[in-house]
Amino acid sequence: MTTSASVPTASESAPAGGGTVTDRLVDANARYAAEFTDPGMDARPVLHVAVVACMDARLDLHAALGLELGDCHTIRNAGGVVTDDVIRSLTISQRKLGTRSVVLIHHTGCGLESLTEDFRTELEAEVGQRPAWAVESFRDVDQDVRQSMQRVRTSPFLPHTDDVRGFVFDVKTGLLREIDPA
């Protein structure tokens, strides 16, 4: 398996003439666009599902879940936490774009397990302003998945809360472990 984490050759490590990682991404997009054809779909996910997951770079959600382009809405943030902004996205996904199911995916070895709310205090000391958002750190990934499921199920904005399931993705094995909401 080749990933961007693989050791690049000198010609692969930067765009022609040097440049930044962003330059590399823009160059990759130009190659992609040269072969791109309009798939002829709209914004409504084919499988009527929204997946909320951690932003961790080790999670290749489409590959791990056998998803294709257009199958789902994917909402990612640090920890896969169900924040107000996630509820906003899920509300639009359900009410305007037809999703009916919600899959929540946290993972082993999450960076939020090693942070505390003191991070906000550190930021305030450094930049002179306290962030309005919570870090949403946790110690027990299973319990955090349960909390996320509960936030989705009790949101007054979400009309479809019967099919909400939560999982922990094992970054060593690639397997999902379902979390009992009770």
Tab-separated table of N, CA and C in Angstrom:
chain	number	residue	atom	x	y	z
A	1	MET	N	0.842	-1.174	0.000
A	1	MET	CA	0.000	0.000	0.000
A	1	MET	C	0.885	1.233	0.000
A	2	THR	N	0.595	2.157	-0.872
A	2	THR	CA	1.331	3.401	-0.924
A	2	THR	C	0.469	4.501	-0.332
A	3	THR	N	1.036	5.268	0.561
A	3	THR	CA	0.329	6.408	1.135
A	3	THR	C	1.223	7.614	1.036
A	4	SER	N	0.633	8.778	1.312
A	4	SER	CA	1.445	9.990	1.290
A	4	SER	C	2.461	9.971	2.418
A	5	ALA	N	2.263	9.070	3.391
A	5	ALA	CA	3.222	8.948	4.475
A	5	ALA	C	4.454	8.149	4.046
A	6	SER	N	4.351	7.474	2.895
A	6	SER	CA	5.506	6.749	2.382
A	6	SER	C	6.618	7.738	2.066
A	7	VAL	N	7.834	7.271	2.133
A	7	VAL	CA	8.967	8.152	1.860
A	7	VAL	C	8.957	8.540	0.387
A	8	PRO	N	8.808	9.842	0.105
A	8	PRO	CA	8.756	10.262	-1.296
A	8	PRO	C	10.140	10.340	-1.905
A	9	THR	N	10.178	10.186	-3.214
A	9	THR	CA	11.430	10.421	-3.915
A	9	THR	C	11.619	11.927	-4.009
A	10	ALA	N	12.793	12.361	-4.411
A	10	ALA	CA	13.071	13.792	-4.497
A	10	ALA	C	12.065	14.492	-5.406
A	11	SER	N	11.686	13.849	-6.507
A	11	SER	CA	10.757	14.481	-7.435
A	11	SER	C	9.327	14.511	-6.912
A	12	GLU	N	9.006	13.620	-5.962
A	12	GLU	CA	7.656	13.574	-5.412
A	12	GLU	C	7.480	14.484	-4.202
A	13	SER	N	8.563	14.868	-3.548
A	13	SER	CA	8.449	15.568	-2.277
A	13	SER	C	7.989	16.999	-2.416
A	14	ALA	N	8.133	17.604	-3.573
A	14	ALA	CA	7.684	18.979	-3.779
A	14	ALA	C	7.352	19.169	-5.248
A	15	PRO	N	6.483	20.118	-5.508
A	15	PRO	CA	6.156	20.400	-6.909
A	15	PRO	C	7.378	20.919	-7.654
A	16	ALA	N	7.266	20.934	-8.968
A	16	ALA	CA	8.366	21.446	-9.789
A	16	ALA	C	8.776	22.824	-9.289
A	17	GLY	N	10.056	23.019	-9.132
A	17	GLY	CA	10.553	24.315	-8.669
A	17	GLY	C	10.405	24.509	-7.176
A	18	GLY	N	10.210	23.435	-6.425
A	18	GLY	CA	10.035	23.563	-4.976
A	18	GLY	C	8.581	23.810	-4.643
A	19	GLY	N	8.338	24.506	-3.565
A	19	GLY	CA	6.969	24.832	-3.201
A	19	GLY	C	6.566	24.222	-1.884
A	20	THR	N	5.321	24.453	-1.548
A	20	THR	CA	4.780	24.011	-0.270
A	20	THR	C	3.942	22.754	-0.437
A	21	VAL	N	3.503	22.220	0.661
A	21	VAL	CA	2.584	21.086	0.616
A	21	VAL	C	1.309	21.494	-0.115
A	22	THR	N	0.852	22.715	0.118
A	22	THR	CA	-0.349	23.178	-0.580
A	22	THR	C	-0.116	23.210	-2.083
A	23	ASP	N	1.080	23.625	-2.511
A	23	ASP	CA	1.400	23.590	-3.939
A	23	ASP	C	1.301	22.156	-4.466
A	24	ARG	N	1.768	21.196	-3.687
A	24	ARG	CA	1.694	19.789	-4.078
A	24	ARG	C	0.241	19.347	-4.243
A	25	LEU	N	-0.625	19.796	-3.322
A	25	LEU	CA	-2.037	19.439	-3.402
A	25	LEU	C	-2.703	20.074	-4.618
A	26	VAL	N	-2.358	21.318	-4.899
A	26	VAL	CA	-2.920	21.998	-6.072
A	26	VAL	C	-2.467	21.308	-7.356
A	27	ASP	N	-1.213	20.898	-7.403
A	27	ASP	CA	-0.714	20.155	-8.565
A	27	ASP	C	-1.455	18.826	-8.716
A	28	ALA	N	-1.679	18.151	-7.606
A	28	ALA	CA	-2.414	16.882	-7.647
A	28	ALA	C	-3.833	17.111	-8.145
A	29	ASN	N	-4.443	18.215	-7.738
A	29	ASN	CA	-5.790	18.514	-8.204
A	29	ASN	C	-5.818	18.748	-9.702
A	30	ALA	N	-4.804	19.403	-10.232
A	30	ALA	CA	-4.763	19.645	-11.677
A	30	ALA	C	-4.726	18.313	-12.436
A	31	ARG	N	-3.949	17.347	-11.917
A	31	ARG	CA	-3.891	16.023	-12.549
A	31	ARG	C	-5.249	15.316	-12.425
A	32	TYR	N	-5.876	15.428	-11.280
A	32	TYR	CA	-7.198	14.834	-11.038
A	32	TYR	C	-8.230	15.441	-11.988
A	33	ALA	N	-8.260	16.762	-12.068
A	33	ALA	CA	-9.246	17.461	-12.887
A	33	ALA	C	-9.089	17.139	-14.370
A	34	ALA	N	-7.856	16.858	-14.795
A	34	ALA	CA	-7.619	16.540	-16.204
A	34	ALA	C	-8.355	15.257	-16.613
A	35	GLU	N	-8.608	14.369	-15.666
A	35	GLU	CA	-9.289	13.109	-15.962
A	35	GLU	C	-10.707	13.070	-15.393
A	36	PHE	N	-11.121	14.133	-14.739
A	36	PHE	CA	-12.406	14.182	-14.052
A	36	PHE	C	-13.570	14.231	-15.026
A	37	THR	N	-14.607	13.472	-14.711
A	37	THR	CA	-15.864	13.583	-15.446
A	37	THR	C	-16.966	13.764	-14.409
A	38	ASP	N	-17.919	14.596	-14.722
A	38	ASP	CA	-19.035	14.866	-13.826
A	38	ASP	C	-19.775	13.565	-13.541
A	39	PRO	N	-19.863	13.152	-12.261
A	39	PRO	CA	-20.547	11.903	-11.952
A	39	PRO	C	-22.061	11.999	-12.079
A	40	GLY	N	-22.579	13.191	-12.291
A	40	GLY	CA	-24.006	13.349	-12.529
A	40	GLY	C	-24.875	13.129	-11.307
A	41	MET	N	-24.339	13.411	-10.136
A	41	MET	CA	-25.132	13.228	-8.921
A	41	MET	C	-25.332	14.572	-8.244
A	42	ASP	N	-26.311	14.613	-7.321
A	42	ASP	CA	-26.503	15.827	-6.553
A	42	ASP	C	-25.951	15.627	-5.142
A	43	ALA	N	-26.251	16.548	-4.264
A	43	ALA	CA	-25.675	16.517	-2.915
A	43	ALA	C	-26.342	15.518	-1.984
A	44	ARG	N	-27.403	14.889	-2.422
A	44	ARG	CA	-28.098	13.912	-1.576
A	44	ARG	C	-27.330	12.588	-1.564
A	45	PRO	N	-26.928	12.114	-0.387
A	45	PRO	CA	-26.186	10.848	-0.334
A	45	PRO	C	-27.038	9.653	-0.747
A	46	VAL	N	-26.472	8.829	-1.587
A	46	VAL	CA	-27.163	7.656	-2.120
A	46	VAL	C	-27.653	6.736	-0.997
A	47	LEU	N	-26.846	6.556	0.047
A	47	LEU	CA	-27.207	5.646	1.134
A	47	LEU	C	-27.993	6.317	2.254
A	48	HIS	N	-28.281	7.598	2.126
A	48	HIS	CA	-29.063	8.352	3.124
A	48	HIS	C	-28.447	8.264	4.514
A	49	VAL	N	-27.120	8.334	4.573
A	49	VAL	CA	-26.408	8.234	5.848
A	49	VAL	C	-25.414	9.372	5.985
A	50	ALA	N	-25.265	9.827	7.224
A	50	ALA	CA	-24.228	10.799	7.559
A	50	ALA	C	-23.276	10.120	8.535
A	51	VAL	N	-21.987	10.257	8.278
A	51	VAL	CA	-20.955	9.678	9.142
A	51	VAL	C	-20.240	10.823	9.840
A	52	VAL	N	-20.204	10.765	11.170
A	52	VAL	CA	-19.484	11.750	11.976
A	52	VAL	C	-18.269	11.036	12.543
A	53	ALA	N	-17.085	11.566	12.252
A	53	ALA	CA	-15.865	10.870	12.661
A	53	ALA	C	-14.785	11.858	13.058
A	54	CYS	N	-13.776	11.327	13.709
A	54	CYS	CA	-12.595	12.105	14.067
A	54	CYS	C	-11.840	12.479	12.792
A	55	MET	N	-11.113	13.577	12.877
A	55	MET	CA	-10.322	14.051	11.731
A	55	MET	C	-8.990	13.319	11.607
A	56	ASP	N	-8.699	12.401	12.513
A	56	ASP	CA	-7.417	11.696	12.531
A	56	ASP	C	-7.050	11.184	11.141
A	57	ALA	N	-5.826	11.454	10.732
A	57	ALA	CA	-5.361	11.110	9.391
A	57	ALA	C	-5.260	9.599	9.157
A	58	ARG	N	-5.323	8.801	10.218
A	58	ARG	CA	-5.247	7.345	10.061
A	58	ARG	C	-6.579	6.724	9.656
A	59	LEU	N	-7.661	7.490	9.667
A	59	LEU	CA	-8.977	6.959	9.336
A	59	LEU	C	-9.329	7.263	7.881
A	60	ASP	N	-9.285	6.241	7.056
A	60	ASP	CA	-9.722	6.347	5.665
A	60	ASP	C	-11.148	5.809	5.647
A	61	LEU	N	-12.094	6.687	5.929
A	61	LEU	CA	-13.470	6.262	6.134
A	61	LEU	C	-14.087	5.571	4.932
A	62	HIS	N	-13.871	6.100	3.745
A	62	HIS	CA	-14.470	5.470	2.575
A	62	HIS	C	-13.955	4.041	2.399
A	63	ALA	N	-12.669	3.840	2.544
A	63	ALA	CA	-12.114	2.488	2.410
A	63	ALA	C	-12.582	1.588	3.548
A	64	ALA	N	-12.556	2.096	4.776
A	64	ALA	CA	-12.911	1.285	5.941
A	64	ALA	C	-14.370	0.862	5.930
A	65	LEU	N	-15.236	1.687	5.339
A	65	LEU	CA	-16.666	1.399	5.345
A	65	LEU	C	-17.188	0.917	3.997
A	66	GLY	N	-16.298	0.772	3.015
A	66	GLY	CA	-16.716	0.309	1.696
A	66	GLY	C	-17.607	1.317	0.983
A	67	LEU	N	-17.324	2.592	1.180
A	67	LEU	CA	-18.137	3.654	0.590
A	67	LEU	C	-17.550	4.160	-0.723
A	68	GLU	N	-18.421	4.609	-1.580
A	68	GLU	CA	-18.045	5.209	-2.857
A	68	GLU	C	-18.431	6.680	-2.834
A	69	LEU	N	-17.907	7.434	-3.763
A	69	LEU	CA	-18.268	8.826	-3.922
A	69	LEU	C	-19.786	8.946	-4.030
A	70	GLY	N	-20.353	9.833	-3.233
A	70	GLY	CA	-21.794	10.061	-3.272
A	70	GLY	C	-22.605	9.228	-2.310
A	71	ASP	N	-21.984	8.278	-1.623
A	71	ASP	CA	-22.730	7.396	-0.723
A	71	ASP	C	-23.191	8.079	0.566
A	72	CYS	N	-22.380	8.992	1.118
A	72	CYS	CA	-22.683	9.526	2.439
A	72	CYS	C	-22.247	10.976	2.567
A	73	HIS	N	-22.738	11.609	3.611
A	73	HIS	CA	-22.170	12.873	4.071
A	73	HIS	C	-21.137	12.517	5.124
A	74	THR	N	-20.004	13.172	5.085
A	74	THR	CA	-18.947	12.927	6.058
A	74	THR	C	-18.680	14.225	6.805
A	75	ILE	N	-18.789	14.156	8.125
A	75	ILE	CA	-18.574	15.313	8.992
A	75	ILE	C	-17.443	14.935	9.934
A	76	ARG	N	-16.354	15.708	9.905
A	76	ARG	CA	-15.188	15.351	10.711
A	76	ARG	C	-14.732	16.533	11.544
A	77	ASN	N	-14.270	16.208	12.745
A	77	ASN	CA	-13.637	17.199	13.614
A	77	ASN	C	-12.740	16.462	14.604
A	78	ALA	N	-12.040	17.211	15.427
A	78	ALA	CA	-11.171	16.602	16.432
A	78	ALA	C	-12.014	15.769	17.389
A	79	GLY	N	-11.782	14.473	17.402
A	79	GLY	CA	-12.491	13.565	18.292
A	79	GLY	C	-13.790	13.013	17.746
A	80	GLY	N	-14.272	13.546	16.633
A	80	GLY	CA	-15.580	13.115	16.143
A	80	GLY	C	-16.692	13.521	17.099
A	81	VAL	N	-16.468	14.612	17.820
A	81	VAL	CA	-17.370	15.068	18.873
A	81	VAL	C	-18.625	15.685	18.265
A	82	VAL	N	-19.767	15.386	18.851
A	82	VAL	CA	-21.025	15.981	18.410
A	82	VAL	C	-21.164	17.344	19.087
A	83	THR	N	-20.695	18.360	18.382
A	83	THR	CA	-20.754	19.747	18.837
A	83	THR	C	-21.977	20.419	18.211
A	84	ASP	N	-22.202	21.680	18.560
A	84	ASP	CA	-23.294	22.430	17.933
A	84	ASP	C	-23.123	22.481	16.424
A	85	ASP	N	-21.882	22.615	15.952
A	85	ASP	CA	-21.670	22.677	14.508
A	85	ASP	C	-21.967	21.334	13.839
A	86	VAL	N	-21.693	20.241	14.508
A	86	VAL	CA	-22.045	18.927	13.959
A	86	VAL	C	-23.565	18.785	13.902
A	87	ILE	N	-24.256	19.228	14.956
A	87	ILE	CA	-25.727	19.197	14.934
A	87	ILE	C	-26.238	20.051	13.779
A	88	ARG	N	-25.621	21.208	13.546
A	88	ARG	CA	-25.990	22.061	12.412
A	88	ARG	C	-25.875	21.290	11.101
A	89	SER	N	-24.727	20.636	10.889
A	89	SER	CA	-24.514	19.884	9.648
A	89	SER	C	-25.475	18.707	9.526
A	90	LEU	N	-25.696	17.985	10.619
A	90	LEU	CA	-26.638	16.864	10.579
A	90	LEU	C	-28.063	17.339	10.305
A	91	THR	N	-28.429	18.483	10.860
A	91	THR	CA	-29.767	19.026	10.637
A	91	THR	C	-29.979	19.338	9.156
A	92	ILE	N	-29.006	19.979	8.545
A	92	ILE	CA	-29.089	20.266	7.104
A	92	ILE	C	-29.093	18.964	6.314
A	93	SER	N	-28.236	18.026	6.703
A	93	SER	CA	-28.146	16.734	6.033
A	93	SER	C	-29.487	16.005	6.061
A	94	GLN	N	-30.140	16.004	7.219
A	94	GLN	CA	-31.417	15.295	7.339
A	94	GLN	C	-32.583	16.070	6.732
A	95	ARG	N	-32.704	17.327	7.084
A	95	ARG	CA	-33.891	18.089	6.707
A	95	ARG	C	-33.894	18.538	5.249
A	96	LYS	N	-32.724	18.753	4.670
A	96	LYS	CA	-32.675	19.266	3.303
A	96	LYS	C	-32.076	18.297	2.292
A	97	LEU	N	-31.352	17.272	2.781
A	97	LEU	CA	-30.636	16.407	1.840
A	97	LEU	C	-30.927	14.920	2.025
A	98	GLY	N	-31.929	14.598	2.836
A	98	GLY	CA	-32.486	13.260	2.839
A	98	GLY	C	-31.810	12.178	3.650
A	99	THR	N	-30.844	12.502	4.510
A	99	THR	CA	-30.246	11.414	5.285
A	99	THR	C	-31.189	10.974	6.398
A	100	ARG	N	-31.075	9.714	6.745
A	100	ARG	CA	-31.941	9.126	7.775
A	100	ARG	C	-31.150	8.408	8.863
A	101	SER	N	-29.927	8.036	8.570
A	101	SER	CA	-29.093	7.289	9.519
A	101	SER	C	-27.869	8.119	9.892
A	102	VAL	N	-27.384	7.915	11.115
A	102	VAL	CA	-26.171	8.582	11.589
A	102	VAL	C	-25.236	7.520	12.140
A	103	VAL	N	-24.001	7.532	11.657
A	103	VAL	CA	-22.956	6.634	12.153
A	103	VAL	C	-21.879	7.500	12.783
A	104	LEU	N	-21.556	7.209	14.039
A	104	LEU	CA	-20.531	7.947	14.778
A	104	LEU	C	-19.302	7.064	14.917
A	105	ILE	N	-18.128	7.611	14.574
A	105	ILE	CA	-16.906	6.814	14.648
A	105	ILE	C	-15.823	7.586	15.401
A	106	HIS	N	-15.485	7.064	16.572
A	106	HIS	CA	-14.315	7.520	17.319
A	106	HIS	C	-13.229	6.476	17.061
A	107	HIS	N	-12.077	6.588	17.699
A	107	HIS	CA	-11.016	5.614	17.432
A	107	HIS	C	-10.075	5.458	18.617
A	108	THR	N	-9.344	4.369	18.595
A	108	THR	CA	-8.336	4.124	19.619
A	108	THR	C	-7.192	5.119	19.431
A	109	GLY	N	-6.508	5.416	20.513
A	109	GLY	CA	-5.333	6.284	20.449
A	109	GLY	C	-5.631	7.708	20.010
A	110	CYS	N	-6.796	8.225	20.359
A	110	CYS	CA	-7.179	9.582	19.954
A	110	CYS	C	-6.393	10.621	20.753
A	111	GLY	N	-5.981	11.665	20.072
A	111	GLY	CA	-5.239	12.747	20.714
A	111	GLY	C	-6.027	13.474	21.790
A	112	LEU	N	-7.357	13.451	21.710
A	112	LEU	CA	-8.157	14.118	22.730
A	112	LEU	C	-8.086	13.423	24.076
A	113	GLU	N	-7.625	12.174	24.088
A	113	GLU	CA	-7.476	11.462	25.358
A	113	GLU	C	-6.327	12.026	26.194
A	114	SER	N	-5.404	12.733	25.543
A	114	SER	CA	-4.251	13.269	26.274
A	114	SER	C	-4.367	14.770	26.546
A	115	LEU	N	-5.421	15.401	26.051
A	115	LEU	CA	-5.641	16.822	26.307
A	115	LEU	C	-6.594	17.005	27.478
A	116	THR	N	-6.590	18.200	28.026
A	116	THR	CA	-7.580	18.576	29.032
A	116	THR	C	-8.113	19.952	28.657
A	117	GLU	N	-9.093	20.409	29.396
A	117	GLU	CA	-9.633	21.745	29.166
A	117	GLU	C	-8.582	22.813	29.479
A	118	ASP	N	-7.477	22.420	30.154
A	118	ASP	CA	-6.379	23.368	30.392
A	118	ASP	C	-5.797	23.904	29.089
A	119	PHE	N	-6.007	23.187	28.004
A	119	PHE	CA	-5.537	23.638	26.696
A	119	PHE	C	-6.088	25.027	26.377
A	120	ARG	N	-7.348	25.272	26.751
A	120	ARG	CA	-7.954	26.583	26.519
A	120	ARG	C	-7.253	27.664	27.341
A	121	THR	N	-6.884	27.312	28.564
A	121	THR	CA	-6.171	28.262	29.423
A	121	THR	C	-4.805	28.579	28.839
A	122	GLU	N	-4.127	27.554	28.334
A	122	GLU	CA	-2.821	27.754	27.695
A	122	GLU	C	-2.950	28.667	26.468
A	123	LEU	N	-3.984	28.453	25.682
A	123	LEU	CA	-4.211	29.307	24.516
A	123	LEU	C	-4.475	30.750	24.940
A	124	GLU	N	-5.266	30.901	25.975
A	124	GLU	CA	-5.568	32.245	26.459
A	124	GLU	C	-4.300	32.958	26.905
A	125	ALA	N	-3.433	32.249	27.608
A	125	ALA	CA	-2.170	32.847	28.054
A	125	ALA	C	-1.292	33.212	26.868
A	126	GLU	N	-1.330	32.396	25.817
A	126	GLU	CA	-0.480	32.643	24.653
A	126	GLU	C	-0.999	33.760	23.745
A	127	VAL	N	-2.299	33.762	23.472
A	127	VAL	CA	-2.824	34.704	22.484
A	127	VAL	C	-3.655	35.839	23.074
A	128	GLY	N	-3.932	35.774	24.381
A	128	GLY	CA	-4.667	36.852	25.033
A	128	GLY	C	-6.170	36.776	24.890
A	129	GLN	N	-6.670	35.658	24.416
A	129	GLN	CA	-8.110	35.486	24.266
A	129	GLN	C	-8.456	34.034	24.522
A	130	ARG	N	-9.494	33.812	25.334
A	130	ARG	CA	-9.929	32.445	25.640
A	130	ARG	C	-10.866	31.951	24.537
A	131	PRO	N	-10.616	30.762	23.998
A	131	PRO	CA	-11.516	30.226	22.975
A	131	PRO	C	-12.928	30.027	23.545
A	132	ALA	N	-13.934	30.289	22.718
A	132	ALA	CA	-15.319	30.083	23.137
A	132	ALA	C	-15.687	28.600	23.126
A	133	TRP	N	-14.951	27.804	22.363
A	133	TRP	CA	-15.270	26.381	22.233
A	133	TRP	C	-14.622	25.554	23.341
A	134	ALA	N	-15.250	24.420	23.635
A	134	ALA	CA	-14.695	23.463	24.590
A	134	ALA	C	-13.759	22.503	23.858
A	135	VAL	N	-12.750	22.027	24.552
A	135	VAL	CA	-11.826	21.052	23.965
A	135	VAL	C	-12.545	19.729	23.719
A	136	GLU	N	-13.465	19.360	24.609
A	136	GLU	CA	-14.211	18.096	24.517
A	136	GLU	C	-13.287	16.891	24.664
A	137	SER	N	-12.279	17.031	25.526
A	137	SER	CA	-11.372	15.906	25.771
A	137	SER	C	-12.117	14.817	26.541
A	138	PHE	N	-11.540	13.638	26.542
A	138	PHE	CA	-12.162	12.513	27.241
A	138	PHE	C	-11.104	11.504	27.649
A	139	ARG	N	-11.437	10.648	28.564
A	139	ARG	CA	-10.546	9.574	29.009
A	139	ARG	C	-11.049	8.205	28.571
A	140	ASP	N	-12.371	8.072	28.395
A	140	ASP	CA	-12.993	6.792	28.070
A	140	ASP	C	-13.676	6.917	26.717
A	141	VAL	N	-13.063	6.347	25.687
A	141	VAL	CA	-13.585	6.500	24.323
A	141	VAL	C	-14.983	5.908	24.190
A	142	ASP	N	-15.253	4.777	24.835
A	142	ASP	CA	-16.586	4.176	24.757
A	142	ASP	C	-17.639	5.125	25.325
A	143	GLN	N	-17.340	5.715	26.474
A	143	GLN	CA	-18.285	6.639	27.094
A	143	GLN	C	-18.471	7.883	26.236
A	144	ASP	N	-17.424	8.330	25.584
A	144	ASP	CA	-17.554	9.501	24.728
A	144	ASP	C	-18.433	9.201	23.514
A	145	VAL	N	-18.347	7.993	22.971
A	145	VAL	CA	-19.240	7.587	21.882
A	145	VAL	C	-20.685	7.587	22.384
A	146	ARG	N	-20.905	7.060	23.592
A	146	ARG	CA	-22.263	7.054	24.167
A	146	ARG	C	-22.791	8.478	24.309
A	147	GLN	N	-21.934	9.372	24.781
A	147	GLN	CA	-22.339	10.771	24.933
A	147	GLN	C	-22.698	11.376	23.580
A	148	SER	N	-21.919	11.075	22.554
A	148	SER	CA	-22.199	11.586	21.219
A	148	SER	C	-23.520	11.038	20.691
A	149	MET	N	-23.773	9.743	20.896
A	149	MET	CA	-25.044	9.157	20.470
A	149	MET	C	-26.203	9.860	21.173
A	150	GLN	N	-26.053	10.118	22.456
A	150	GLN	CA	-27.108	10.774	23.229
A	150	GLN	C	-27.364	12.195	22.719
A	151	ARG	N	-26.307	12.915	22.379
A	151	ARG	CA	-26.476	14.275	21.855
A	151	ARG	C	-27.253	14.266	20.541
A	152	VAL	N	-26.979	13.290	19.681
A	152	VAL	CA	-27.717	13.194	18.419
A	152	VAL	C	-29.172	12.819	18.705
A	153	ARG	N	-29.368	11.816	19.530
A	153	ARG	CA	-30.727	11.306	19.784
A	153	ARG	C	-31.637	12.321	20.468
A	154	THR	N	-31.067	13.244	21.218
A	154	THR	CA	-31.896	14.197	21.962
A	154	THR	C	-31.974	15.577	21.318
A	155	SER	N	-31.351	15.761	20.186
A	155	SER	CA	-31.405	17.066	19.525
A	155	SER	C	-32.813	17.322	18.996
A	156	PRO	N	-33.392	18.458	19.340
A	156	PRO	CA	-34.729	18.775	18.833
A	156	PRO	C	-34.730	19.108	17.334
A	157	PHE	N	-33.567	19.338	16.756
A	157	PHE	CA	-33.460	19.727	15.358
A	157	PHE	C	-33.409	18.545	14.402
A	158	LEU	N	-33.137	17.361	14.951
A	158	LEU	CA	-32.967	16.175	14.108
A	158	LEU	C	-34.234	15.323	14.128
A	159	PRO	N	-34.924	15.208	12.989
A	159	PRO	CA	-36.154	14.417	12.960
A	159	PRO	C	-35.920	12.905	12.883
A	160	HIS	N	-34.717	12.489	12.507
A	160	HIS	CA	-34.447	11.055	12.313
A	160	HIS	C	-33.369	10.603	13.292
A	161	THR	N	-33.798	10.054	14.427
A	161	THR	CA	-32.845	9.635	15.459
A	161	THR	C	-33.003	8.164	15.842
A	162	ASP	N	-33.773	7.419	15.047
A	162	ASP	CA	-33.965	5.992	15.338
A	162	ASP	C	-32.761	5.148	14.964
A	163	ASP	N	-32.043	5.550	13.917
A	163	ASP	CA	-30.893	4.774	13.446
A	163	ASP	C	-29.608	5.573	13.671
A	164	VAL	N	-29.210	5.631	14.941
A	164	VAL	CA	-27.968	6.296	15.354
A	164	VAL	C	-27.116	5.235	16.020
A	165	ARG	N	-25.970	4.955	15.424
A	165	ARG	CA	-25.092	3.913	15.981
A	165	ARG	C	-23.692	4.460	16.114
A	166	GLY	N	-23.000	3.997	17.165
A	166	GLY	CA	-21.653	4.474	17.443
A	166	GLY	C	-20.644	3.347	17.473
A	167	PHE	N	-19.416	3.681	17.046
A	167	PHE	CA	-18.357	2.690	16.918
A	167	PHE	C	-17.025	3.276	17.351
A	168	VAL	N	-16.100	2.374	17.709
A	168	VAL	CA	-14.706	2.733	17.919
A	168	VAL	C	-13.904	1.985	16.866
A	169	PHE	N	-13.143	2.743	16.076
A	169	PHE	CA	-12.274	2.191	15.048
A	169	PHE	C	-10.921	1.895	15.683
A	170	ASP	N	-10.443	0.675	15.540
A	170	ASP	CA	-9.139	0.299	16.074
A	170	ASP	C	-8.078	0.639	15.034
A	171	VAL	N	-7.210	1.594	15.353
A	171	VAL	CA	-6.214	2.057	14.376
A	171	VAL	C	-5.135	1.011	14.106
A	172	LYS	N	-5.048	-0.027	14.906
A	172	LYS	CA	-4.062	-1.101	14.685
A	172	LYS	C	-4.608	-2.225	13.813
A	173	THR	N	-5.929	-2.489	13.908
A	173	THR	CA	-6.505	-3.616	13.167
A	173	THR	C	-7.434	-3.179	12.033
A	174	GLY	N	-7.929	-1.942	12.089
A	174	GLY	CA	-8.867	-1.466	11.086
A	174	GLY	C	-10.298	-1.886	11.336
A	175	LEU	N	-10.538	-2.593	12.442
A	175	LEU	CA	-11.893	-3.080	12.743
A	175	LEU	C	-12.704	-2.067	13.540
A	176	LEU	N	-14.010	-2.053	13.281
A	176	LEU	CA	-14.948	-1.275	14.077
A	176	LEU	C	-15.469	-2.133	15.206
A	177	ARG	N	-15.652	-1.513	16.363
A	177	ARG	CA	-16.285	-2.172	17.512
A	177	ARG	C	-17.505	-1.339	17.877
A	178	GLU	N	-18.683	-1.948	17.801
A	178	GLU	CA	-19.903	-1.197	18.104
A	178	GLU	C	-20.039	-0.961	19.597
A	179	ILE	N	-20.529	0.221	19.943
A	179	ILE	CA	-20.711	0.620	21.339
A	179	ILE	C	-22.193	0.545	21.673
A	180	ASP	N	-22.498	-0.167	22.741
A	180	ASP	CA	-23.874	-0.254	23.249
A	180	ASP	C	-24.233	1.102	23.841
A	181	PRO	N	-25.347	1.682	23.416
A	181	PRO	CA	-25.687	3.026	23.900
A	181	PRO	C	-26.071	3.077	25.369
A	182	ALA	N	-26.390	1.949	25.953
A	182	ALA	CA	-26.848	1.941	27.365
A	182	ALA	C	-25.725	2.225	28.338
